[in-house]
Amino acid sequence: DAKTTQPPSMDCAEGRAANLPCNHSTISGNEYVYWYRQIHSQGPQYIIHGLKNNETNEMASLIITEDRKSSTLILPHATLRDTAVYYCIVARPGSARQLTFGSGTQLTVLP
Amino acid sequence: EPEVTQTPSHQVTQMGQEVILRCVPISNHLYFYWYRQILGQKVEFLVSFYNNEISEKSEIFDDQFSVERPDGSNFTLKIRSTKLEDSAMYFCASSAEAGLMETQYFGPGTRLLVL
């Protein structure tokens, strides 16, 4: 599975959009980009995933560049409860694939 | 909303003792996983399980570890003889068979402390 690079930490003002970048320059054609987050040692929480098109759900939007070498997770109106470690994970499809977690980005939403 | 549950939330044990961590995956899911996270470190994959067999396992998942689905609802991780370095949060996850990619949903974890 491709390796990902994320900034170790970011701050965001409450109510503003949080844009979390991820580089995955070695991604291959059949690998998906997944985003999870972990709030203070709780279980990782699935946010969103995509292959090459931009995706949006009730939690976030995922923007994947045309060459698929990077992506951005957007939380449109960050709240204090969005303070967490955000993980960008690239994984091949298939049954029971393991997720490889990196160090992620610690997002702190400031009041 | 369906969720993965885990028991106990905390477990303290003596080195060398056996522990069993329990998980109830989401009811219609077919794939089950265990991950662990040592304090301050990354979440690490241990094992995946499908159709009553191990699908993948990591180097961490040695002979001291085993998994079982003893009935239609529970999924367990057994550590036969615990070591100090087994102290960690253990997360269970499950996923449904849904096309090419199965989203994994995680439980709240069991904090294991080995003394």
mmCIF file with all atom_site columns, C-alpha atoms in Angstrom:
data_model
loop_
_atom_site.group_PDB
_atom_site.id
_atom_site.type_symbol
_atom_site.label_atom_id
_atom_site.label_alt_id
_atom_site.label_comp_id
_atom_site.label_asym_id
_atom_site.label_entity_id
_atom_site.label_seq_id
_atom_site.pdbx_PDB_ins_code
_atom_site.Cartn_x
_atom_site.Cartn_y
_atom_site.Cartn_z
_atom_site.occupancy
_atom_site.B_iso_or_equiv
_atom_site.pdbx_formal_charge
_atom_site.auth_seq_id
_atom_site.auth_comp_id
_atom_site.auth_asym_id
_atom_site.auth_atom_id
_atom_site.pdbx_PDB_model_num
ATOM 1   C CA . ASP A 1 1   ? 0.000   0.000   0.000   1.00 0.00 ? 1   ASP A CA 1
ATOM 2   C CA . ALA A 1 2   ? 1.186   3.523   -0.775  1.00 0.00 ? 2   ALA A CA 1
ATOM 3   C CA . LYS A 1 3   ? 2.733   5.635   1.938   1.00 0.00 ? 3   LYS A CA 1
ATOM 4   C CA . THR A 1 4   ? 1.136   8.903   3.012   1.00 0.00 ? 4   THR A CA 1
ATOM 5   C CA . THR A 1 5   ? 2.584   12.136  4.381   1.00 0.00 ? 5   THR A CA 1
ATOM 6   C CA . GLN A 1 6   ? 0.605   14.493  6.600   1.00 0.00 ? 6   GLN A CA 1
ATOM 7   C CA . PRO A 1 7   ? 1.577   17.534  8.652   1.00 0.00 ? 7   PRO A CA 1
ATOM 8   C CA . PRO A 1 8   ? 1.912   16.573  12.313  1.00 0.00 ? 8   PRO A CA 1
ATOM 9   C CA . SER A 1 9   ? -0.399  19.291  13.584  1.00 0.00 ? 9   SER A CA 1
ATOM 10  C CA . MET A 1 10  ? -2.792  22.038  12.528  1.00 0.00 ? 10  MET A CA 1
ATOM 11  C CA . ASP A 1 11  ? -5.003  24.560  14.247  1.00 0.00 ? 11  ASP A CA 1
ATOM 12  C CA . CYS A 1 12  ? -8.343  25.818  13.065  1.00 0.00 ? 12  CYS A CA 1
ATOM 13  C CA . ALA A 1 13  ? -10.739 28.411  14.454  1.00 0.00 ? 13  ALA A CA 1
ATOM 14  C CA . GLU A 1 14  ? -14.130 27.160  15.489  1.00 0.00 ? 14  GLU A CA 1
ATOM 15  C CA . GLY A 1 15  ? -16.685 27.684  12.731  1.00 0.00 ? 15  GLY A CA 1
ATOM 16  C CA . ARG A 1 16  ? -14.078 27.952  10.023  1.00 0.00 ? 16  ARG A CA 1
ATOM 17  C CA . ALA A 1 17  ? -13.248 25.328  7.451   1.00 0.00 ? 17  ALA A CA 1
ATOM 18  C CA . ALA A 1 18  ? -10.461 22.914  8.335   1.00 0.00 ? 18  ALA A CA 1
ATOM 19  C CA . ASN A 1 19  ? -8.424  21.782  5.357   1.00 0.00 ? 19  ASN A CA 1
ATOM 20  C CA . LEU A 1 20  ? -6.215  18.793  6.070   1.00 0.00 ? 20  LEU A CA 1
ATOM 21  C CA . PRO A 1 21  ? -3.704  17.878  3.360   1.00 0.00 ? 21  PRO A CA 1
ATOM 22  C CA . CYS A 1 22  ? -2.262  14.483  2.544   1.00 0.00 ? 22  CYS A CA 1
ATOM 23  C CA . ASN A 1 23  ? 0.414   13.509  0.068   1.00 0.00 ? 23  ASN A CA 1
ATOM 24  C CA . HIS A 1 24  ? 0.346   10.045  -1.457  1.00 0.00 ? 24  HIS A CA 1
ATOM 25  C CA . SER A 1 25  ? 2.633   10.406  -4.453  1.00 0.00 ? 25  SER A CA 1
ATOM 26  C CA . THR A 1 26  ? 3.175   6.649   -4.876  1.00 0.00 ? 26  THR A CA 1
ATOM 27  C CA . ILE A 1 27  ? -0.506  5.778   -5.013  1.00 0.00 ? 27  ILE A CA 1
ATOM 28  C CA . SER A 1 28  ? -1.397  3.206   -7.622  1.00 0.00 ? 28  SER A CA 1
ATOM 29  C CA . GLY A 1 29  ? -4.417  3.128   -9.855  1.00 0.00 ? 29  GLY A CA 1
ATOM 30  C CA . ASN A 1 30  ? -6.574  0.810   -7.797  1.00 0.00 ? 30  ASN A CA 1
ATOM 31  C CA . GLU A 1 31  ? -5.825  2.278   -4.377  1.00 0.00 ? 31  GLU A CA 1
ATOM 32  C CA . TYR A 1 32  ? -8.435  4.248   -2.490  1.00 0.00 ? 32  TYR A CA 1
ATOM 33  C CA . VAL A 1 33  ? -7.837  7.201   -0.194  1.00 0.00 ? 33  VAL A CA 1
ATOM 34  C CA . TYR A 1 34  ? -9.465  6.773   3.203   1.00 0.00 ? 34  TYR A CA 1
ATOM 35  C CA . TRP A 1 35  ? -9.787  9.264   6.034   1.00 0.00 ? 35  TRP A CA 1
ATOM 36  C CA . TYR A 1 36  ? -10.315 8.275   9.629   1.00 0.00 ? 36  TYR A CA 1
ATOM 37  C CA . ARG A 1 37  ? -10.056 10.252  12.825  1.00 0.00 ? 37  ARG A CA 1
ATOM 38  C CA . GLN A 1 38  ? -9.345  9.342   16.420  1.00 0.00 ? 38  GLN A CA 1
ATOM 39  C CA . ILE A 1 39  ? -10.645 11.437  19.251  1.00 0.00 ? 39  ILE A CA 1
ATOM 40  C CA . HIS A 1 40  ? -8.463  11.067  22.328  1.00 0.00 ? 40  HIS A CA 1
ATOM 41  C CA . SER A 1 41  ? -7.731  7.323   22.325  1.00 0.00 ? 41  SER A CA 1
ATOM 42  C CA . GLN A 1 42  ? -11.220 6.359   21.247  1.00 0.00 ? 42  GLN A CA 1
ATOM 43  C CA . GLY A 1 43  ? -11.592 3.907   18.374  1.00 0.00 ? 43  GLY A CA 1
ATOM 44  C CA . PRO A 1 44  ? -10.794 5.332   14.941  1.00 0.00 ? 44  PRO A CA 1
ATOM 45  C CA . GLN A 1 45  ? -13.852 6.745   13.249  1.00 0.00 ? 45  GLN A CA 1
ATOM 46  C CA . TYR A 1 46  ? -14.415 6.463   9.522   1.00 0.00 ? 46  TYR A CA 1
ATOM 47  C CA . ILE A 1 47  ? -14.954 9.796   7.797   1.00 0.00 ? 47  ILE A CA 1
ATOM 48  C CA . ILE A 1 48  ? -14.880 9.407   4.034   1.00 0.00 ? 48  ILE A CA 1
ATOM 49  C CA . HIS A 1 49  ? -13.113 7.667   1.177   1.00 0.00 ? 49  HIS A CA 1
ATOM 50  C CA . GLY A 1 50  ? -12.607 8.131   -2.554  1.00 0.00 ? 50  GLY A CA 1
ATOM 51  C CA . LEU A 1 51  ? -10.852 6.802   -5.597  1.00 0.00 ? 51  LEU A CA 1
ATOM 52  C CA . LYS A 1 52  ? -10.472 9.718   -7.997  1.00 0.00 ? 52  LYS A CA 1
ATOM 53  C CA . ASN A 1 53  ? -13.616 11.818  -7.858  1.00 0.00 ? 53  ASN A CA 1
ATOM 54  C CA . ASN A 1 54  ? -14.305 14.353  -5.169  1.00 0.00 ? 54  ASN A CA 1
ATOM 55  C CA . GLU A 1 55  ? -16.604 13.023  -2.492  1.00 0.00 ? 55  GLU A CA 1
ATOM 56  C CA . THR A 1 56  ? -18.885 14.652  0.066   1.00 0.00 ? 56  THR A CA 1
ATOM 57  C CA . ASN A 1 57  ? -20.881 13.260  2.931   1.00 0.00 ? 57  ASN A CA 1
ATOM 58  C CA . GLU A 1 58  ? -22.474 14.642  6.061   1.00 0.00 ? 58  GLU A CA 1
ATOM 59  C CA . MET A 1 59  ? -19.144 14.857  7.845   1.00 0.00 ? 59  MET A CA 1
ATOM 60  C CA . ALA A 1 60  ? -16.681 16.133  5.286   1.00 0.00 ? 60  ALA A CA 1
ATOM 61  C CA . SER A 1 61  ? -15.563 16.611  1.716   1.00 0.00 ? 61  SER A CA 1
ATOM 62  C CA . LEU A 1 62  ? -12.646 14.880  0.075   1.00 0.00 ? 62  LEU A CA 1
ATOM 63  C CA . ILE A 1 63  ? -10.816 16.582  -2.757  1.00 0.00 ? 63  ILE A CA 1
ATOM 64  C CA . ILE A 1 64  ? -8.411  14.377  -4.731  1.00 0.00 ? 64  ILE A CA 1
ATOM 65  C CA . THR A 1 65  ? -6.080  15.988  -7.253  1.00 0.00 ? 65  THR A CA 1
ATOM 66  C CA . GLU A 1 66  ? -6.319  14.911  -10.835 1.00 0.00 ? 66  GLU A CA 1
ATOM 67  C CA . ASP A 1 67  ? -3.021  13.032  -10.679 1.00 0.00 ? 67  ASP A CA 1
ATOM 68  C CA . ARG A 1 68  ? -4.193  11.456  -7.387  1.00 0.00 ? 68  ARG A CA 1
ATOM 69  C CA . LYS A 1 69  ? -0.894  12.226  -5.719  1.00 0.00 ? 69  LYS A CA 1
ATOM 70  C CA . SER A 1 70  ? -2.493  14.298  -2.995  1.00 0.00 ? 70  SER A CA 1
ATOM 71  C CA . SER A 1 71  ? -5.809  14.929  -1.358  1.00 0.00 ? 71  SER A CA 1
ATOM 72  C CA . THR A 1 72  ? -7.451  17.327  1.075   1.00 0.00 ? 72  THR A CA 1
ATOM 73  C CA . LEU A 1 73  ? -10.035 16.569  3.699   1.00 0.00 ? 73  LEU A CA 1
ATOM 74  C CA . ILE A 1 74  ? -12.320 19.504  4.336   1.00 0.00 ? 74  ILE A CA 1
ATOM 75  C CA . LEU A 1 75  ? -14.409 19.918  7.477   1.00 0.00 ? 75  LEU A CA 1
ATOM 76  C CA . PRO A 1 76  ? -16.610 22.808  6.368   1.00 0.00 ? 76  PRO A CA 1
ATOM 77  C CA . HIS A 1 77  ? -17.488 24.255  9.777   1.00 0.00 ? 77  HIS A CA 1
ATOM 78  C CA . ALA A 1 78  ? -15.129 22.903  12.401  1.00 0.00 ? 78  ALA A CA 1
ATOM 79  C CA . THR A 1 79  ? -16.378 22.552  15.970  1.00 0.00 ? 79  THR A CA 1
ATOM 80  C CA . LEU A 1 80  ? -14.499 21.878  19.186  1.00 0.00 ? 80  LEU A CA 1
ATOM 81  C CA . ARG A 1 81  ? -15.615 18.247  18.937  1.00 0.00 ? 81  ARG A CA 1
ATOM 82  C CA . ASP A 1 82  ? -13.650 17.902  15.713  1.00 0.00 ? 82  ASP A CA 1
ATOM 83  C CA . THR A 1 83  ? -10.405 18.140  17.673  1.00 0.00 ? 83  THR A CA 1
ATOM 84  C CA . ALA A 1 84  ? -8.769  14.796  16.913  1.00 0.00 ? 84  ALA A CA 1
ATOM 85  C CA . VAL A 1 85  ? -5.955  13.028  15.088  1.00 0.00 ? 85  VAL A CA 1
ATOM 86  C CA . TYR A 1 86  ? -6.861  12.678  11.415  1.00 0.00 ? 86  TYR A CA 1
ATOM 87  C CA . TYR A 1 87  ? -5.419  9.814   9.427   1.00 0.00 ? 87  TYR A CA 1
ATOM 88  C CA . CYS A 1 88  ? -5.093  9.642   5.674   1.00 0.00 ? 88  CYS A CA 1
ATOM 89  C CA . ILE A 1 89  ? -4.766  6.024   4.579   1.00 0.00 ? 89  ILE A CA 1
ATOM 90  C CA . VAL A 1 90  ? -4.243  4.581   1.135   1.00 0.00 ? 90  VAL A CA 1
ATOM 91  C CA . ALA A 1 91  ? -5.362  1.007   0.681   1.00 0.00 ? 91  ALA A CA 1
ATOM 92  C CA . ARG A 1 92  ? -5.957  -1.489  -2.086  1.00 0.00 ? 92  ARG A CA 1
ATOM 93  C CA . PRO A 1 93  ? -9.415  -2.959  -2.453  1.00 0.00 ? 93  PRO A CA 1
ATOM 94  C CA . GLY A 1 94  ? -10.045 -6.525  -1.510  1.00 0.00 ? 94  GLY A CA 1
ATOM 95  C CA . SER A 1 95  ? -11.503 -8.561  1.228   1.00 0.00 ? 95  SER A CA 1
ATOM 96  C CA . ALA A 1 96  ? -10.350 -7.929  4.761   1.00 0.00 ? 96  ALA A CA 1
ATOM 97  C CA . ARG A 1 97  ? -7.608  -5.520  3.861   1.00 0.00 ? 97  ARG A CA 1
ATOM 98  C CA . GLN A 1 98  ? -5.648  -4.197  6.769   1.00 0.00 ? 98  GLN A CA 1
ATOM 99  C CA . LEU A 1 99  ? -5.517  -0.458  7.341   1.00 0.00 ? 99  LEU A CA 1
ATOM 100 C CA . THR A 1 100 ? -2.050  0.973   7.878   1.00 0.00 ? 100 THR A CA 1
ATOM 101 C CA . PHE A 1 101 ? -2.231  3.986   10.162  1.00 0.00 ? 101 PHE A CA 1
ATOM 102 C CA . GLY A 1 102 ? 0.500   6.585   10.113  1.00 0.00 ? 102 GLY A CA 1
ATOM 103 C CA . SER A 1 103 ? 1.042   9.330   12.644  1.00 0.00 ? 103 SER A CA 1
ATOM 104 C CA . GLY A 1 104 ? -1.768  11.486  11.263  1.00 0.00 ? 104 GLY A CA 1
ATOM 105 C CA . THR A 1 105 ? -2.447  15.182  11.789  1.00 0.00 ? 105 THR A CA 1
ATOM 106 C CA . GLN A 1 106 ? -3.449  16.456  15.202  1.00 0.00 ? 106 GLN A CA 1
ATOM 107 C CA . LEU A 1 107 ? -6.172  18.989  14.454  1.00 0.00 ? 107 LEU A CA 1
ATOM 108 C CA . THR A 1 108 ? -6.933  21.372  17.267  1.00 0.00 ? 108 THR A CA 1
ATOM 109 C CA . VAL A 1 109 ? -10.052 23.478  16.879  1.00 0.00 ? 109 VAL A CA 1
ATOM 110 C CA . LEU A 1 110 ? -9.689  26.674  18.858  1.00 0.00 ? 110 LEU A CA 1
ATOM 111 C CA . PRO A 1 111 ? -12.609 28.579  20.385  1.00 0.00 ? 111 PRO A CA 1
ATOM 112 C CA . GLU B 2 1   ? -26.951 3.445   14.414  1.00 0.00 ? 1   GLU B CA 1
ATOM 113 C CA . PRO B 2 2   ? -25.269 0.027   14.638  1.00 0.00 ? 2   PRO B CA 1
ATOM 114 C CA . GLU B 2 3   ? -21.917 -0.002  16.352  1.00 0.00 ? 3   GLU B CA 1
ATOM 115 C CA . VAL B 2 4   ? -19.115 -2.298  17.377  1.00 0.00 ? 4   VAL B CA 1
ATOM 116 C CA . THR B 2 5   ? -18.987 -2.948  21.101  1.00 0.00 ? 5   THR B CA 1
ATOM 117 C CA . GLN B 2 6   ? -16.092 -4.239  23.194  1.00 0.00 ? 6   GLN B CA 1
ATOM 118 C CA . THR B 2 7   ? -15.770 -5.644  26.671  1.00 0.00 ? 7   THR B CA 1
ATOM 119 C CA . PRO B 2 8   ? -14.261 -5.041  29.083  1.00 0.00 ? 8   PRO B CA 1
ATOM 120 C CA . SER B 2 9   ? -13.385 -1.383  28.677  1.00 0.00 ? 9   SER B CA 1
ATOM 121 C CA . HIS B 2 10  ? -10.408 -1.846  30.994  1.00 0.00 ? 10  HIS B CA 1
ATOM 122 C CA . GLN B 2 11  ? -8.484  -4.965  31.976  1.00 0.00 ? 11  GLN B CA 1
ATOM 123 C CA . VAL B 2 12  ? -5.620  -5.253  34.414  1.00 0.00 ? 12  VAL B CA 1
ATOM 124 C CA . THR B 2 13  ? -3.714  -8.517  34.514  1.00 0.00 ? 13  THR B CA 1
ATOM 125 C CA . GLN B 2 14  ? -0.510  -9.992  35.813  1.00 0.00 ? 14  GLN B CA 1
ATOM 126 C CA . MET B 2 15  ? 2.309   -10.881 33.450  1.00 0.00 ? 15  MET B CA 1
ATOM 127 C CA . GLY B 2 16  ? 1.988   -14.448 32.273  1.00 0.00 ? 16  GLY B CA 1
ATOM 128 C CA . GLN B 2 17  ? -1.775  -14.586 32.676  1.00 0.00 ? 17  GLN B CA 1
ATOM 129 C CA . GLU B 2 18  ? -4.200  -15.263 29.864  1.00 0.00 ? 18  GLU B CA 1
ATOM 130 C CA . VAL B 2 19  ? -6.655  -12.587 28.806  1.00 0.00 ? 19  VAL B CA 1
ATOM 131 C CA . ILE B 2 20  ? -9.623  -12.694 26.481  1.00 0.00 ? 20  ILE B CA 1
ATOM 132 C CA . LEU B 2 21  ? -10.870 -9.514  24.916  1.00 0.00 ? 21  LEU B CA 1
ATOM 133 C CA . ARG B 2 22  ? -14.377 -9.584  23.541  1.00 0.00 ? 22  ARG B CA 1
ATOM 134 C CA . CYS B 2 23  ? -16.022 -7.798  20.677  1.00 0.00 ? 23  CYS B CA 1
ATOM 135 C CA . VAL B 2 24  ? -19.500 -7.788  19.218  1.00 0.00 ? 24  VAL B CA 1
ATOM 136 C CA . PRO B 2 25  ? -19.214 -6.675  15.587  1.00 0.00 ? 25  PRO B CA 1
ATOM 137 C CA . ILE B 2 26  ? -21.995 -4.989  13.660  1.00 0.00 ? 26  ILE B CA 1
ATOM 138 C CA . SER B 2 27  ? -24.573 -7.674  13.065  1.00 0.00 ? 27  SER B CA 1
ATOM 139 C CA . ASN B 2 28  ? -24.526 -8.013  9.277   1.00 0.00 ? 28  ASN B CA 1
ATOM 140 C CA . HIS B 2 29  ? -20.770 -7.659  8.917   1.00 0.00 ? 29  HIS B CA 1
ATOM 141 C CA . LEU B 2 30  ? -18.647 -10.530 7.722   1.00 0.00 ? 30  LEU B CA 1
ATOM 142 C CA . TYR B 2 31  ? -15.059 -9.332  8.212   1.00 0.00 ? 31  TYR B CA 1
ATOM 143 C CA . PHE B 2 32  ? -13.505 -8.798  11.588  1.00 0.00 ? 32  PHE B CA 1
ATOM 144 C CA . TYR B 2 33  ? -10.278 -7.219  12.706  1.00 0.00 ? 33  TYR B CA 1
ATOM 145 C CA . TRP B 2 34  ? -8.121  -6.540  15.730  1.00 0.00 ? 34  TRP B CA 1
ATOM 146 C CA . TYR B 2 35  ? -5.779  -3.575  16.023  1.00 0.00 ? 35  TYR B CA 1
ATOM 147 C CA . ARG B 2 36  ? -3.774  -2.323  18.937  1.00 0.00 ? 36  ARG B CA 1
ATOM 148 C CA . GLN B 2 37  ? -2.328  1.019   19.969  1.00 0.00 ? 37  GLN B CA 1
ATOM 149 C CA . ILE B 2 38  ? 0.443   1.264   22.491  1.00 0.00 ? 38  ILE B CA 1
ATOM 150 C CA . LEU B 2 39  ? 0.221   4.535   24.423  1.00 0.00 ? 39  LEU B CA 1
ATOM 151 C CA . GLY B 2 40  ? 1.508   7.388   22.319  1.00 0.00 ? 40  GLY B CA 1
ATOM 152 C CA . GLN B 2 41  ? 2.131   5.203   19.273  1.00 0.00 ? 41  GLN B CA 1
ATOM 153 C CA . LYS B 2 42  ? 0.382   4.398   16.020  1.00 0.00 ? 42  LYS B CA 1
ATOM 154 C CA . VAL B 2 43  ? -2.605  2.144   15.578  1.00 0.00 ? 43  VAL B CA 1
ATOM 155 C CA . GLU B 2 44  ? -1.219  -1.223  14.446  1.00 0.00 ? 44  GLU B CA 1
ATOM 156 C CA . PHE B 2 45  ? -3.002  -3.986  12.587  1.00 0.00 ? 45  PHE B CA 1
ATOM 157 C CA . LEU B 2 46  ? -2.968  -7.388  14.266  1.00 0.00 ? 46  LEU B CA 1
ATOM 158 C CA . VAL B 2 47  ? -5.278  -9.735  12.369  1.00 0.00 ? 47  VAL B CA 1
ATOM 159 C CA . SER B 2 48  ? -8.247  -9.984  10.064  1.00 0.00 ? 48  SER B CA 1
ATOM 160 C CA . PHE B 2 49  ? -10.787 -12.790 10.078  1.00 0.00 ? 49  PHE B CA 1
ATOM 161 C CA . TYR B 2 50  ? -13.338 -13.993 7.580   1.00 0.00 ? 50  TYR B CA 1
ATOM 162 C CA . ASN B 2 51  ? -15.377 -17.154 7.220   1.00 0.00 ? 51  ASN B CA 1
ATOM 163 C CA . ASN B 2 52  ? -13.905 -18.581 10.418  1.00 0.00 ? 52  ASN B CA 1
ATOM 164 C CA . GLU B 2 53  ? -10.374 -18.216 9.178   1.00 0.00 ? 53  GLU B CA 1
ATOM 165 C CA . ILE B 2 54  ? -7.570  -15.735 9.584   1.00 0.00 ? 54  ILE B CA 1
ATOM 166 C CA . SER B 2 55  ? -7.244  -13.728 6.368   1.00 0.00 ? 55  SER B CA 1
ATOM 167 C CA . GLU B 2 56  ? -4.187  -11.657 7.215   1.00 0.00 ? 56  GLU B CA 1
ATOM 168 C CA . LYS B 2 57  ? -1.999  -11.249 10.250  1.00 0.00 ? 57  LYS B CA 1
ATOM 169 C CA . SER B 2 58  ? 0.884   -9.019  11.130  1.00 0.00 ? 58  SER B CA 1
ATOM 170 C CA . GLU B 2 59  ? 4.236   -9.899  12.625  1.00 0.00 ? 59  GLU B CA 1
ATOM 171 C CA . ILE B 2 60  ? 2.876   -8.813  15.991  1.00 0.00 ? 60  ILE B CA 1
ATOM 172 C CA . PHE B 2 61  ? 0.291   -11.588 15.896  1.00 0.00 ? 61  PHE B CA 1
ATOM 173 C CA . ASP B 2 62  ? 2.524   -14.422 17.039  1.00 0.00 ? 62  ASP B CA 1
ATOM 174 C CA . ASP B 2 63  ? 1.691   -17.741 18.665  1.00 0.00 ? 63  ASP B CA 1
ATOM 175 C CA . GLN B 2 64  ? 0.672   -16.010 21.869  1.00 0.00 ? 64  GLN B CA 1
ATOM 176 C CA . PHE B 2 65  ? -2.337  -14.529 20.114  1.00 0.00 ? 65  PHE B CA 1
ATOM 177 C CA . SER B 2 66  ? -5.424  -16.270 18.811  1.00 0.00 ? 66  SER B CA 1
ATOM 178 C CA . VAL B 2 67  ? -8.817  -15.194 17.558  1.00 0.00 ? 67  VAL B CA 1
ATOM 179 C CA . GLU B 2 68  ? -12.126 -16.952 17.574  1.00 0.00 ? 68  GLU B CA 1
ATOM 180 C CA . ARG B 2 69  ? -15.726 -16.414 16.660  1.00 0.00 ? 69  ARG B CA 1
ATOM 181 C CA . PRO B 2 70  ? -17.304 -18.726 19.214  1.00 0.00 ? 70  PRO B CA 1
ATOM 182 C CA . ASP B 2 71  ? -20.876 -17.967 18.246  1.00 0.00 ? 71  ASP B CA 1
ATOM 183 C CA . GLY B 2 72  ? -22.814 -15.860 15.788  1.00 0.00 ? 72  GLY B CA 1
ATOM 184 C CA . SER B 2 73  ? -22.172 -12.584 17.530  1.00 0.00 ? 73  SER B CA 1
ATOM 185 C CA . ASN B 2 74  ? -18.889 -12.507 19.440  1.00 0.00 ? 74  ASN B CA 1
ATOM 186 C CA . PHE B 2 75  ? -15.343 -12.160 18.159  1.00 0.00 ? 75  PHE B CA 1
ATOM 187 C CA . THR B 2 76  ? -12.555 -12.677 20.665  1.00 0.00 ? 76  THR B CA 1
ATOM 188 C CA . LEU B 2 77  ? -8.844  -12.024 20.936  1.00 0.00 ? 77  LEU B CA 1
ATOM 189 C CA . LYS B 2 78  ? -6.926  -14.231 23.331  1.00 0.00 ? 78  LYS B CA 1
ATOM 190 C CA . ILE B 2 79  ? -3.455  -13.531 24.600  1.00 0.00 ? 79  ILE B CA 1
ATOM 191 C CA . ARG B 2 80  ? -2.154  -16.728 26.168  1.00 0.00 ? 80  ARG B CA 1
ATOM 192 C CA . SER B 2 81  ? 0.661   -15.467 28.341  1.00 0.00 ? 81  SER B CA 1
ATOM 193 C CA . THR B 2 82  ? 0.683   -11.721 28.612  1.00 0.00 ? 82  THR B CA 1
ATOM 194 C CA . LYS B 2 83  ? 3.858   -9.691  28.614  1.00 0.00 ? 83  LYS B CA 1
ATOM 195 C CA . LEU B 2 84  ? 4.452   -6.179  29.841  1.00 0.00 ? 84  LEU B CA 1
ATOM 196 C CA . GLU B 2 85  ? 4.710   -4.971  26.248  1.00 0.00 ? 85  GLU B CA 1
ATOM 197 C CA . ASP B 2 86  ? 1.188   -6.189  25.517  1.00 0.00 ? 86  ASP B CA 1
ATOM 198 C CA . SER B 2 87  ? -0.121  -3.229  27.479  1.00 0.00 ? 87  SER B CA 1
ATOM 199 C CA . ALA B 2 88  ? -2.091  -1.233  24.929  1.00 0.00 ? 88  ALA B CA 1
ATOM 200 C CA . MET B 2 89  ? -5.518  -0.249  23.685  1.00 0.00 ? 89  MET B CA 1
ATOM 201 C CA . TYR B 2 90  ? -7.008  -3.051  21.641  1.00 0.00 ? 90  TYR B CA 1
ATOM 202 C CA . PHE B 2 91  ? -9.554  -2.111  19.015  1.00 0.00 ? 91  PHE B CA 1
ATOM 203 C CA . CYS B 2 92  ? -11.930 -4.455  17.278  1.00 0.00 ? 92  CYS B CA 1
ATOM 204 C CA . ALA B 2 93  ? -13.337 -3.518  13.888  1.00 0.00 ? 93  ALA B CA 1
ATOM 205 C CA . SER B 2 94  ? -15.766 -5.022  11.429  1.00 0.00 ? 94  SER B CA 1
ATOM 206 C CA . SER B 2 95  ? -16.740 -4.478  7.831   1.00 0.00 ? 95  SER B CA 1
ATOM 207 C CA . ALA B 2 96  ? -19.452 -5.676  5.506   1.00 0.00 ? 96  ALA B CA 1
ATOM 208 C CA . GLU B 2 97  ? -18.904 -7.330  2.192   1.00 0.00 ? 97  GLU B CA 1
ATOM 209 C CA . ALA B 2 98  ? -19.746 -4.333  0.046   1.00 0.00 ? 98  ALA B CA 1
ATOM 210 C CA . GLY B 2 99  ? -18.225 -4.230  -3.375  1.00 0.00 ? 99  GLY B CA 1
ATOM 211 C CA . LEU B 2 100 ? -14.579 -3.504  -3.825  1.00 0.00 ? 100 LEU B CA 1
ATOM 212 C CA . MET B 2 101 ? -13.940 -1.726  -0.607  1.00 0.00 ? 101 MET B CA 1
ATOM 213 C CA . GLU B 2 102 ? -15.218 -2.474  2.833   1.00 0.00 ? 102 GLU B CA 1
ATOM 214 C CA . THR B 2 103 ? -15.240 0.384   5.299   1.00 0.00 ? 103 THR B CA 1
ATOM 215 C CA . GLN B 2 104 ? -14.014 -0.723  8.687   1.00 0.00 ? 104 GLN B CA 1
ATOM 216 C CA . TYR B 2 105 ? -15.947 0.406   11.742  1.00 0.00 ? 105 TYR B CA 1
ATOM 217 C CA . PHE B 2 106 ? -14.101 0.406   15.030  1.00 0.00 ? 106 PHE B CA 1
ATOM 218 C CA . GLY B 2 107 ? -15.190 -0.273  18.564  1.00 0.00 ? 107 GLY B CA 1
ATOM 219 C CA . PRO B 2 108 ? -14.300 1.925   21.551  1.00 0.00 ? 108 PRO B CA 1
ATOM 220 C CA . GLY B 2 109 ? -11.416 -0.291  22.576  1.00 0.00 ? 109 GLY B CA 1
ATOM 221 C CA . THR B 2 110 ? -10.225 -2.263  25.597  1.00 0.00 ? 110 THR B CA 1
ATOM 222 C CA . ARG B 2 111 ? -7.401  -0.793  27.587  1.00 0.00 ? 111 ARG B CA 1
ATOM 223 C CA . LEU B 2 112 ? -5.147  -3.649  28.702  1.00 0.00 ? 112 LEU B CA 1
ATOM 224 C CA . LEU B 2 113 ? -2.588  -3.099  31.411  1.00 0.00 ? 113 LEU B CA 1
ATOM 225 C CA . VAL B 2 114 ? -0.122  -5.877  32.150  1.00 0.00 ? 114 VAL B CA 1
ATOM 226 C CA . LEU B 2 115 ? 1.681   -5.601  35.471  1.00 0.00 ? 115 LEU B CA 1
#
